Amino acid sequence: MAGTLFYQENLIKAVDMHSDLILHPHEILLQRWAAVGPVYFIGDSVTRYQFLELVYYLETGLVPSTNNTSTLIDALHDPTNESTFESWAAFYLGTSQFAQGRLTCDCHRTPNSTMEEVIENRVYTNRNVKLVYVQYFKDIGVCSIRGRTLAFQLPNSSPTPDWCLRLPTFVKSLLNDDSANSITVVLNSGLHGYSVETEVLEVILDMFQNTTGNAKAESSNINLLIWKTTTPSQGGSPAPNVIFPHTWEDSRHSQVFDAAGIIDTHFANQSRADLYWDKLHFIGDVYHALNSELIAFIEDAKTQLI
């Protein structure tokens, strides 16, 4: 035992002497996300929390858990749980400040806001990493996604909402703006039960197939579209929403997305109540697992497409 302790103490000293040469797990992960190019998360609150867990881990190396307050932003506030904040404004501010200026939030919500009035678009940049979250609940014909400015222009955000786009138009703007890069869009219909119409998905899929075809012909970067299935609610059953069963298995979307990537997130449930902080939203460990699955999926998909 004494020999083991002596070895451990000297190993720690050696690590301390060369700490600037050693990459921590979250720094290695930062390099992996940088290598795949910009990633856009477009979806509901579960998608938002998956995005925030990823950014928080890349910044701190910690997976947030209310069972261990040392992993939180401070002793009280969990970046993957808005109910630990005093208000939506406090949540938006608190889940931006920990990134020390690398995370911007074009966000607006009051207790009385409808889904059509809520704005939440976030951009995280760290060295060569670019991660974006764009709130999307449903396609309502004209204003599926709205905000003060387009997501990739957030540093120059104006004080009042000035744009409102349907999902295909917004995705097209991303492809046009990041034409020099290889981008990934992670899309889901969310927990609110408003399906993305098959026709809308087909338009978006065509955009990606065209850009990917051109990229292959020119041996340039490849854009990737991923359909993220809707996560189960606590207990494994559909959420308490009369429209929700229409999107529960995402069967229509799976058929449409045969030519794209599908990542099945149902494994996140395991029918364990302790994995949730309410009926629909997970604890940080689950989002961490989802993100581990996602980066591996993106890396593998892009390797196969090259």
Short mmCIF file of C-alpha atoms in Angstrom, two decimals:
data_model
loop_
_atom_site.label_atom_id
_atom_site.label_comp_id
_atom_site.label_asym_id
_atom_site.label_seq_id
_atom_site.Cartn_x
_atom_site.Cartn_y
_atom_site.Cartn_z
CA MET A 1 0.00 0.00 0.00
CA ALA A 2 2.84 2.40 0.88
CA GLY A 3 4.46 1.74 -2.47
CA THR A 4 1.18 2.46 -4.25
CA LEU A 5 0.72 5.77 -2.41
CA PHE A 6 4.33 6.78 -3.17
CA TYR A 7 3.75 6.05 -6.86
CA GLN A 8 0.49 8.03 -6.92
CA GLU A 9 2.07 11.03 -5.16
CA ASN A 10 4.98 11.14 -7.59
CA LEU A 11 2.63 10.71 -10.55
CA ILE A 12 0.60 13.70 -9.36
CA LYS A 13 3.79 15.76 -8.99
CA ALA A 14 4.86 14.79 -12.50
CA VAL A 15 1.47 15.76 -13.90
CA ASP A 16 1.63 19.13 -12.09
CA MET A 17 5.09 19.85 -13.55
CA HIS A 18 3.84 19.28 -17.08
CA SER A 19 0.19 20.30 -16.71
CA ASP A 20 0.46 22.67 -19.66
CA LEU A 21 1.28 19.69 -21.89
CA ILE A 22 -1.63 17.50 -20.76
CA LEU A 23 -5.07 17.82 -22.34
CA HIS A 24 -8.07 17.28 -20.09
CA PRO A 25 -11.03 15.26 -21.46
CA HIS A 26 -13.09 18.37 -22.22
CA GLU A 27 -10.15 19.92 -24.10
CA ILE A 28 -9.84 16.78 -26.22
CA LEU A 29 -13.59 16.96 -26.85
CA LEU A 30 -13.19 20.61 -27.87
CA GLN A 31 -10.77 19.49 -30.58
CA ARG A 32 -13.22 16.84 -31.81
CA TRP A 33 -16.05 19.39 -32.13
CA ALA A 34 -13.71 21.80 -33.90
CA ALA A 35 -12.82 19.12 -36.44
CA VAL A 36 -16.42 18.51 -37.57
CA GLY A 37 -17.17 22.16 -38.35
CA PRO A 38 -20.13 24.35 -37.26
CA VAL A 39 -23.07 22.48 -35.70
CA TYR A 40 -26.59 23.95 -35.50
CA PHE A 41 -29.05 22.51 -32.97
CA ILE A 42 -32.60 23.41 -34.06
CA GLY A 43 -35.40 22.27 -31.77
CA ASP A 44 -37.21 22.37 -28.46
CA SER A 45 -36.16 22.76 -24.81
CA VAL A 46 -34.61 19.27 -24.62
CA THR A 47 -32.42 20.24 -27.57
CA ARG A 48 -31.59 23.53 -25.80
CA TYR A 49 -30.43 21.68 -22.71
CA GLN A 50 -28.39 19.25 -24.78
CA PHE A 51 -26.69 22.28 -26.34
CA LEU A 52 -26.12 23.99 -22.97
CA GLU A 53 -24.68 20.85 -21.36
CA LEU A 54 -22.23 20.56 -24.23
CA VAL A 55 -21.13 24.18 -23.98
CA TYR A 56 -20.89 23.99 -20.19
CA TYR A 57 -18.74 20.85 -20.35
CA LEU A 58 -16.46 22.31 -23.01
CA GLU A 59 -15.97 25.38 -20.81
CA THR A 60 -15.61 23.75 -17.39
CA GLY A 61 -15.01 20.03 -17.82
CA LEU A 62 -17.99 19.45 -15.49
CA VAL A 63 -21.29 17.65 -16.04
CA PRO A 64 -23.88 19.67 -14.06
CA SER A 65 -25.64 17.80 -11.27
CA THR A 66 -27.82 19.16 -8.48
CA ASN A 67 -26.53 16.26 -6.34
CA ASN A 68 -23.08 17.85 -6.48
CA THR A 69 -23.29 21.63 -6.23
CA SER A 70 -19.60 22.01 -7.11
CA THR A 71 -20.52 21.04 -10.68
CA LEU A 72 -23.06 23.87 -11.07
CA ILE A 73 -22.60 27.46 -12.25
CA ASP A 74 -22.76 28.31 -8.56
CA ALA A 75 -24.24 26.47 -5.57
CA LEU A 76 -27.79 26.93 -6.86
CA HIS A 77 -27.96 27.28 -10.63
CA ASP A 78 -27.97 24.32 -13.03
CA PRO A 79 -27.49 25.26 -16.72
CA THR A 80 -29.70 22.32 -17.74
CA ASN A 81 -32.65 23.29 -15.52
CA GLU A 82 -34.39 26.65 -15.89
CA SER A 83 -36.37 26.06 -12.68
CA THR A 84 -33.18 26.62 -10.63
CA PHE A 85 -33.19 30.26 -11.76
CA GLU A 86 -35.39 33.06 -10.42
CA SER A 87 -36.78 34.09 -13.82
CA TRP A 88 -36.34 33.52 -17.54
CA ALA A 89 -34.19 36.64 -17.72
CA ALA A 90 -31.96 35.27 -14.94
CA PHE A 91 -31.78 31.93 -16.76
CA TYR A 92 -30.74 33.52 -20.05
CA LEU A 93 -28.13 35.67 -18.31
CA GLY A 94 -26.78 32.94 -16.05
CA THR A 95 -26.45 30.39 -18.85
CA SER A 96 -24.46 32.85 -20.93
CA GLN A 97 -22.06 34.41 -18.42
CA PHE A 98 -20.20 31.22 -17.46
CA ALA A 99 -18.69 31.08 -20.96
CA GLN A 100 -16.88 34.40 -20.41
CA GLY A 101 -18.10 36.09 -23.57
CA ARG A 102 -17.90 33.04 -25.84
CA LEU A 103 -21.67 32.38 -25.65
CA THR A 104 -24.17 34.96 -26.88
CA CYS A 105 -27.92 34.74 -26.32
CA ASP A 106 -30.54 36.48 -28.45
CA CYS A 107 -33.26 35.59 -25.94
CA HIS A 108 -36.59 37.03 -24.83
CA ARG A 109 -39.37 35.42 -22.79
CA THR A 110 -41.86 36.51 -20.16
CA PRO A 111 -44.20 34.35 -18.04
CA ASN A 112 -47.02 35.31 -20.42
CA SER A 113 -45.17 34.71 -23.71
CA THR A 114 -46.74 32.31 -26.20
CA MET A 115 -44.59 29.89 -28.17
CA GLU A 116 -44.88 32.21 -31.15
CA GLU A 117 -43.45 35.12 -29.10
CA VAL A 118 -40.50 33.41 -27.41
CA ILE A 119 -37.03 34.12 -28.81
CA GLU A 120 -34.02 31.98 -27.96
CA ASN A 121 -31.06 31.80 -30.31
CA ARG A 122 -27.59 31.07 -28.91
CA VAL A 123 -24.12 31.03 -30.48
CA TYR A 124 -21.00 29.56 -28.88
CA THR A 125 -17.57 30.16 -30.40
CA ASN A 126 -14.33 28.92 -28.85
CA ARG A 127 -11.23 28.86 -31.03
CA ASN A 128 -12.32 26.75 -34.04
CA VAL A 129 -15.54 25.50 -32.42
CA LYS A 130 -18.89 26.94 -33.48
CA LEU A 131 -22.08 25.61 -31.89
CA VAL A 132 -25.49 27.23 -32.39
CA TYR A 133 -28.87 26.62 -30.79
CA VAL A 134 -31.98 27.96 -32.53
CA GLN A 135 -35.34 27.51 -30.83
CA TYR A 136 -37.92 25.73 -32.95
CA PHE A 137 -41.30 24.44 -31.79
CA LYS A 138 -43.41 24.02 -34.90
CA ASP A 139 -43.90 25.10 -38.48
CA ILE A 140 -46.70 27.69 -38.48
CA GLY A 141 -46.37 28.78 -42.10
CA VAL A 142 -44.64 32.16 -41.81
CA CYS A 143 -42.78 32.55 -38.52
CA SER A 144 -41.36 29.19 -37.46
CA ILE A 145 -38.14 30.79 -36.21
CA ARG A 146 -37.74 34.41 -35.18
CA GLY A 147 -35.29 36.71 -33.47
CA ARG A 148 -33.44 39.98 -33.39
CA THR A 149 -31.01 38.94 -36.10
CA LEU A 150 -29.91 35.83 -37.96
CA ALA A 151 -28.11 33.45 -35.63
CA PHE A 152 -24.73 33.72 -37.31
CA GLN A 153 -24.85 37.54 -36.97
CA LEU A 154 -25.66 37.61 -33.24
CA PRO A 155 -22.67 39.76 -32.16
CA ASN A 156 -24.36 42.63 -34.06
CA SER A 157 -27.84 41.94 -32.69
CA SER A 158 -30.33 44.81 -32.83
CA PRO A 159 -32.52 45.54 -29.76
CA THR A 160 -35.86 44.62 -31.37
CA PRO A 161 -37.00 41.52 -33.29
CA ASP A 162 -36.35 42.10 -36.96
CA TRP A 163 -36.72 38.76 -38.73
CA CYS A 164 -39.08 35.81 -38.91
CA LEU A 165 -38.53 32.83 -41.20
CA ARG A 166 -39.93 29.43 -42.00
CA LEU A 167 -37.63 26.53 -41.24
CA PRO A 168 -36.55 25.78 -44.86
CA THR A 169 -35.69 29.45 -45.49
CA PHE A 170 -33.67 29.61 -42.30
CA VAL A 171 -31.76 26.42 -43.11
CA LYS A 172 -31.05 27.74 -46.61
CA SER A 173 -29.60 30.91 -45.07
CA LEU A 174 -27.25 28.75 -42.97
CA LEU A 175 -26.07 26.79 -45.98
CA ASN A 176 -25.48 29.99 -47.93
CA ASP A 177 -23.69 31.77 -45.10
CA ASP A 178 -21.42 28.89 -44.16
CA SER A 179 -20.84 27.74 -47.74
CA ALA A 180 -17.09 27.66 -47.16
CA ASN A 181 -17.47 25.34 -44.17
CA SER A 182 -18.78 21.85 -43.57
CA ILE A 183 -21.88 22.35 -41.40
CA THR A 184 -24.11 19.96 -39.48
CA VAL A 185 -27.77 20.66 -38.67
CA VAL A 186 -29.37 18.62 -35.88
CA LEU A 187 -33.16 18.89 -36.18
CA ASN A 188 -36.08 17.56 -34.15
CA SER A 189 -39.80 18.25 -33.92
CA GLY A 190 -39.71 18.42 -30.15
CA LEU A 191 -41.95 17.53 -27.26
CA HIS A 192 -44.80 19.87 -28.13
CA GLY A 193 -46.46 17.59 -30.64
CA TYR A 194 -46.33 19.84 -33.70
CA SER A 195 -44.92 17.71 -36.48
CA VAL A 196 -42.56 19.12 -39.01
CA GLU A 197 -44.55 18.49 -42.16
CA THR A 198 -43.12 15.83 -44.47
CA GLU A 199 -43.07 18.33 -47.33
CA VAL A 200 -40.96 20.72 -45.25
CA LEU A 201 -38.49 17.96 -44.44
CA GLU A 202 -38.24 16.94 -48.07
CA VAL A 203 -37.34 20.51 -49.07
CA ILE A 204 -34.63 20.67 -46.40
CA LEU A 205 -33.31 17.22 -47.30
CA ASP A 206 -33.06 18.22 -50.96
CA MET A 207 -30.96 21.24 -49.97
CA PHE A 208 -28.47 19.04 -48.15
CA GLN A 209 -28.37 16.37 -50.83
CA ASN A 210 -27.60 19.00 -53.45
CA THR A 211 -24.83 20.63 -51.41
CA THR A 212 -23.36 17.24 -50.46
CA GLY A 213 -23.44 16.10 -54.08
CA ASN A 214 -21.61 19.24 -55.19
CA ALA A 215 -19.10 18.85 -52.36
CA LYS A 216 -18.30 15.28 -53.36
CA ALA A 217 -17.83 16.28 -56.98
CA GLU A 218 -15.45 19.04 -55.97
CA SER A 219 -13.79 17.08 -53.11
CA SER A 220 -14.71 19.91 -50.75
CA ASN A 221 -16.42 19.99 -47.35
CA ILE A 222 -19.65 18.09 -46.80
CA ASN A 223 -22.83 19.31 -45.07
CA LEU A 224 -24.70 16.87 -42.85
CA LEU A 225 -28.36 16.78 -41.79
CA ILE A 226 -29.34 14.74 -38.72
CA TRP A 227 -32.86 13.98 -37.57
CA LYS A 228 -32.87 13.59 -33.76
CA THR A 229 -35.83 11.52 -32.59
CA THR A 230 -38.03 12.91 -29.84
CA THR A 231 -36.94 11.75 -26.39
CA PRO A 232 -39.40 9.82 -24.19
CA SER A 233 -41.07 11.45 -21.21
CA GLN A 234 -40.61 10.16 -17.67
CA GLY A 235 -41.73 6.54 -17.54
CA GLY A 236 -41.26 6.01 -21.27
CA SER A 237 -44.74 7.09 -22.36
CA PRO A 238 -45.70 10.01 -24.61
CA ALA A 239 -45.81 13.43 -23.03
CA PRO A 240 -49.20 14.63 -21.68
CA ASN A 241 -50.17 16.40 -24.88
CA VAL A 242 -53.12 15.42 -27.06
CA ILE A 243 -51.16 16.06 -30.26
CA PHE A 244 -47.91 14.49 -29.07
CA PRO A 245 -48.56 10.87 -30.23
CA HIS A 246 -48.32 12.09 -33.83
CA THR A 247 -44.61 12.68 -33.29
CA TRP A 248 -43.93 10.00 -30.68
CA GLU A 249 -42.25 7.42 -32.92
CA ASP A 250 -41.37 9.90 -35.66
CA SER A 251 -42.21 7.20 -38.20
CA ARG A 252 -43.00 9.55 -41.07
CA HIS A 253 -39.81 11.47 -40.50
CA SER A 254 -37.71 8.32 -40.35
CA GLN A 255 -38.98 7.37 -43.80
CA VAL A 256 -38.26 10.82 -45.20
CA PHE A 257 -34.82 10.87 -43.60
CA ASP A 258 -33.62 7.52 -44.95
CA ALA A 259 -31.15 9.46 -47.09
CA ALA A 260 -29.90 11.53 -44.17
CA GLY A 261 -28.76 10.71 -40.64
CA ILE A 262 -31.09 9.54 -37.88
CA ILE A 263 -29.92 9.45 -34.28
CA ASP A 264 -32.30 7.54 -32.01
CA THR A 265 -32.40 9.20 -28.59
CA HIS A 266 -34.88 6.81 -26.96
CA PHE A 267 -32.00 5.11 -25.11
CA ALA A 268 -31.86 8.19 -22.85
CA ASN A 269 -34.99 7.15 -20.96
CA GLN A 270 -34.46 3.66 -19.50
CA SER A 271 -37.78 4.29 -17.64
CA ARG A 272 -35.91 5.74 -14.66
CA ALA A 273 -37.56 8.65 -12.86
CA ASP A 274 -34.24 9.76 -11.37
CA LEU A 275 -32.97 10.70 -14.84
CA TYR A 276 -35.48 13.59 -15.01
CA TRP A 277 -36.02 16.82 -13.10
CA ASP A 278 -39.62 16.99 -14.34
CA LYS A 279 -41.79 14.88 -16.65
CA LEU A 280 -39.93 15.86 -19.82
CA HIS A 281 -36.46 17.22 -19.07
CA PHE A 282 -33.39 15.22 -18.13
CA ILE A 283 -30.59 15.72 -15.63
CA GLY A 284 -27.18 16.76 -16.95
CA ASP A 285 -25.74 13.22 -17.18
CA VAL A 286 -28.32 12.25 -19.81
CA TYR A 287 -27.54 15.25 -22.01
CA HIS A 288 -23.85 14.41 -21.64
CA ALA A 289 -24.58 10.89 -22.93
CA LEU A 290 -26.63 12.31 -25.81
CA ASN A 291 -23.77 14.59 -26.78
CA SER A 292 -21.25 11.75 -26.62
CA GLU A 293 -23.49 9.80 -28.97
CA LEU A 294 -23.91 12.82 -31.24
CA ILE A 295 -20.23 13.66 -31.77
CA ALA A 296 -19.44 10.00 -32.52
CA PHE A 297 -22.38 9.91 -34.96
CA ILE A 298 -21.22 13.07 -36.76
CA GLU A 299 -17.61 11.90 -37.00
CA ASP A 300 -18.67 8.53 -38.40
CA ALA A 301 -21.20 10.01 -40.84
CA LYS A 302 -18.74 12.53 -42.26
CA THR A 303 -16.07 9.84 -42.64
CA GLN A 304 -18.50 7.69 -44.64
CA LEU A 305 -19.57 10.60 -46.85
CA ILE A 306 -16.03 11.59 -47.84
#
